[in-house]
Amino acid sequence: MTLWYKVRFDDPVDSRWEEGEISARIRVPADSPWFDGHFPEKPVLPGIAQLGMVHDLLCRVLGQQLPVARVSRVRFRQMIRPEQQLTLTVQRDGAAGSHRFRITGDEGSICTGQLLLADGRDENDAPGGTFCTTEN
């Protein structure tokens, strides 16, 4: 799996996830295709790309590609610029498949929200599509 951004884990992924939370340090290179045309003079990372990073991290720690069933309570507080250093933190929430997330930077909170993954047990109950931000 090739990612369109750079990711680094400070702690082993599996041990942190057992505690119900995982964090990763992320940097989106200036040549990322997500910045093309969004916007030419002052590039910013689109919100869907931010949600894609959350989904990628969850799929990685769970070891499988699960579709997104719902995204809620999303708040975009700041713009993400090329090469900006970010921390993405995902926590298990009370309901099965539910996860709270936050993206932070040097200036504080950038994006927060909740993402619900389909459990993958019955494909007929999964939503009509998935979003995936990785390349094969």
Short mmCIF file of C-alpha atoms in Angstrom, two decimals:
data_model
loop_
_atom_site.label_atom_id
_atom_site.label_comp_id
_atom_site.label_asym_id
_atom_site.label_seq_id
_atom_site.Cartn_x
_atom_site.Cartn_y
_atom_site.Cartn_z
CA MET A 1 0.00 0.00 0.00
CA THR A 2 1.46 3.36 -1.06
CA LEU A 3 0.27 6.39 0.87
CA TRP A 4 0.08 9.91 -0.52
CA TYR A 5 1.42 11.26 2.77
CA LYS A 6 4.25 10.39 5.16
CA VAL A 7 3.33 8.63 8.41
CA ARG A 8 5.41 7.77 11.49
CA PHE A 9 4.42 5.97 14.67
CA ASP A 10 6.21 6.82 17.92
CA ASP A 11 5.03 3.63 19.63
CA PRO A 12 4.29 0.14 18.30
CA VAL A 13 0.88 0.22 16.63
CA ASP A 14 -0.54 -2.95 18.16
CA SER A 15 0.31 -2.18 21.79
CA ARG A 16 -1.23 1.29 21.69
CA TRP A 17 -4.41 0.10 19.95
CA GLU A 18 -4.98 -2.49 22.68
CA GLU A 19 -5.36 0.48 25.03
CA GLY A 20 -8.01 1.95 22.71
CA GLU A 21 -6.03 4.79 21.16
CA ILE A 22 -3.47 5.19 18.39
CA SER A 23 -1.49 8.23 17.28
CA ALA A 24 0.60 8.87 14.20
CA ARG A 25 2.68 11.79 13.04
CA ILE A 26 1.81 12.83 9.52
CA ARG A 27 3.25 15.17 6.93
CA VAL A 28 1.69 15.77 3.52
CA PRO A 29 4.39 16.59 0.94
CA ALA A 30 3.98 19.71 -1.16
CA ASP A 31 3.87 17.59 -4.33
CA SER A 32 0.84 15.58 -3.12
CA PRO A 33 -1.86 15.44 -5.81
CA TRP A 34 -4.38 16.60 -3.20
CA PHE A 35 -2.93 20.10 -3.41
CA ASP A 36 -3.37 20.32 -7.21
CA GLY A 37 -5.96 22.99 -7.91
CA HIS A 38 -6.95 23.34 -4.26
CA PHE A 39 -5.94 26.26 -4.36
CA PRO A 40 -3.16 27.31 -6.78
CA GLU A 41 -1.94 30.37 -4.86
CA LYS A 42 -2.38 29.05 -1.30
CA PRO A 43 -2.73 25.25 -1.32
CA VAL A 44 -4.78 23.58 1.44
CA LEU A 45 -5.57 19.95 2.12
CA PRO A 46 -9.25 19.18 1.35
CA GLY A 47 -11.44 17.83 4.13
CA ILE A 48 -12.04 14.53 2.33
CA ALA A 49 -8.28 13.92 2.35
CA GLN A 50 -8.20 14.49 6.11
CA LEU A 51 -11.01 11.98 6.59
CA GLY A 52 -9.14 9.59 4.30
CA MET A 53 -6.12 9.71 6.61
CA VAL A 54 -8.35 8.71 9.53
CA HIS A 55 -9.80 5.83 7.51
CA ASP A 56 -6.33 4.69 6.39
CA LEU A 57 -5.06 4.63 9.97
CA LEU A 58 -8.04 2.62 11.18
CA CYS A 59 -7.72 0.10 8.34
CA ARG A 60 -4.04 -0.28 9.14
CA VAL A 61 -4.52 -0.98 12.86
CA LEU A 62 -7.50 -3.27 12.22
CA GLY A 63 -5.66 -5.14 9.46
CA GLN A 64 -8.53 -4.94 6.97
CA GLN A 65 -10.28 -2.53 4.60
CA LEU A 66 -13.67 -1.77 6.12
CA PRO A 67 -16.07 0.68 4.48
CA VAL A 68 -17.03 3.90 6.17
CA ALA A 69 -20.65 3.71 7.31
CA ARG A 70 -20.96 7.27 8.66
CA VAL A 71 -18.94 10.38 9.46
CA SER A 72 -20.38 12.79 12.01
CA ARG A 73 -19.57 15.73 14.27
CA VAL A 74 -16.75 16.83 11.96
CA ARG A 75 -15.31 20.25 12.69
CA PHE A 76 -12.64 21.78 10.47
CA ARG A 77 -10.98 24.45 12.60
CA GLN A 78 -7.82 25.26 10.64
CA MET A 79 -6.39 24.69 7.18
CA ILE A 80 -3.63 22.18 6.54
CA ARG A 81 -0.79 23.49 4.39
CA PRO A 82 1.86 21.50 2.48
CA GLU A 83 4.63 20.03 4.64
CA GLN A 84 2.80 20.90 7.88
CA GLN A 85 3.59 18.54 10.78
CA LEU A 86 0.41 16.88 12.07
CA THR A 87 -0.60 14.42 14.76
CA LEU A 88 -3.57 12.17 14.03
CA THR A 89 -5.12 10.47 17.07
CA VAL A 90 -7.94 7.93 16.87
CA GLN A 91 -9.79 6.53 19.89
CA ARG A 92 -12.31 3.72 20.09
CA ASP A 93 -15.69 5.04 21.06
CA GLY A 94 -18.38 3.17 22.99
CA ALA A 95 -20.36 1.77 20.05
CA ALA A 96 -18.94 -1.05 17.91
CA GLY A 97 -17.05 0.34 14.93
CA SER A 98 -17.26 3.91 16.23
CA HIS A 99 -14.10 6.01 16.56
CA ARG A 100 -13.39 9.57 17.65
CA PHE A 101 -10.53 11.33 15.92
CA ARG A 102 -8.56 14.53 16.08
CA ILE A 103 -5.89 16.08 13.92
CA THR A 104 -3.63 18.59 15.64
CA GLY A 105 -0.70 20.76 14.63
CA ASP A 106 1.58 23.33 16.18
CA GLU A 107 -1.32 25.78 16.35
CA GLY A 108 -3.66 23.33 18.14
CA SER A 109 -6.80 21.54 16.94
CA ILE A 110 -7.23 21.30 13.17
CA CYS A 111 -10.03 18.76 12.71
CA THR A 112 -12.16 16.61 15.02
CA GLY A 113 -15.01 14.20 14.47
CA GLN A 114 -16.39 10.72 14.65
CA LEU A 115 -16.11 7.94 12.08
CA LEU A 116 -18.17 4.75 12.08
CA LEU A 117 -16.86 1.75 10.17
CA ALA A 118 -19.13 -0.96 8.81
CA ASP A 119 -18.32 -4.19 10.62
CA GLY A 120 -17.76 -6.14 7.41
CA ARG A 121 -19.83 -9.14 8.52
CA ASP A 122 -22.61 -8.72 5.98
CA GLU A 123 -21.78 -6.91 2.76
CA ASN A 124 -25.50 -6.37 2.07
CA ASP A 125 -25.70 -4.06 5.11
CA ALA A 126 -22.65 -2.02 4.10
CA PRO A 127 -23.14 1.35 2.42
CA GLY A 128 -23.10 1.50 -1.37
CA GLY A 129 -19.51 2.66 -1.59
CA THR A 130 -16.34 3.20 0.31
CA PHE A 131 -13.70 5.82 0.13
CA CYS A 132 -10.10 4.81 0.03
CA THR A 133 -7.24 7.23 -0.27
CA THR A 134 -4.46 4.73 -0.92
CA GLU A 135 -2.95 3.72 -4.21
CA ASN A 136 -2.42 0.09 -5.22
#
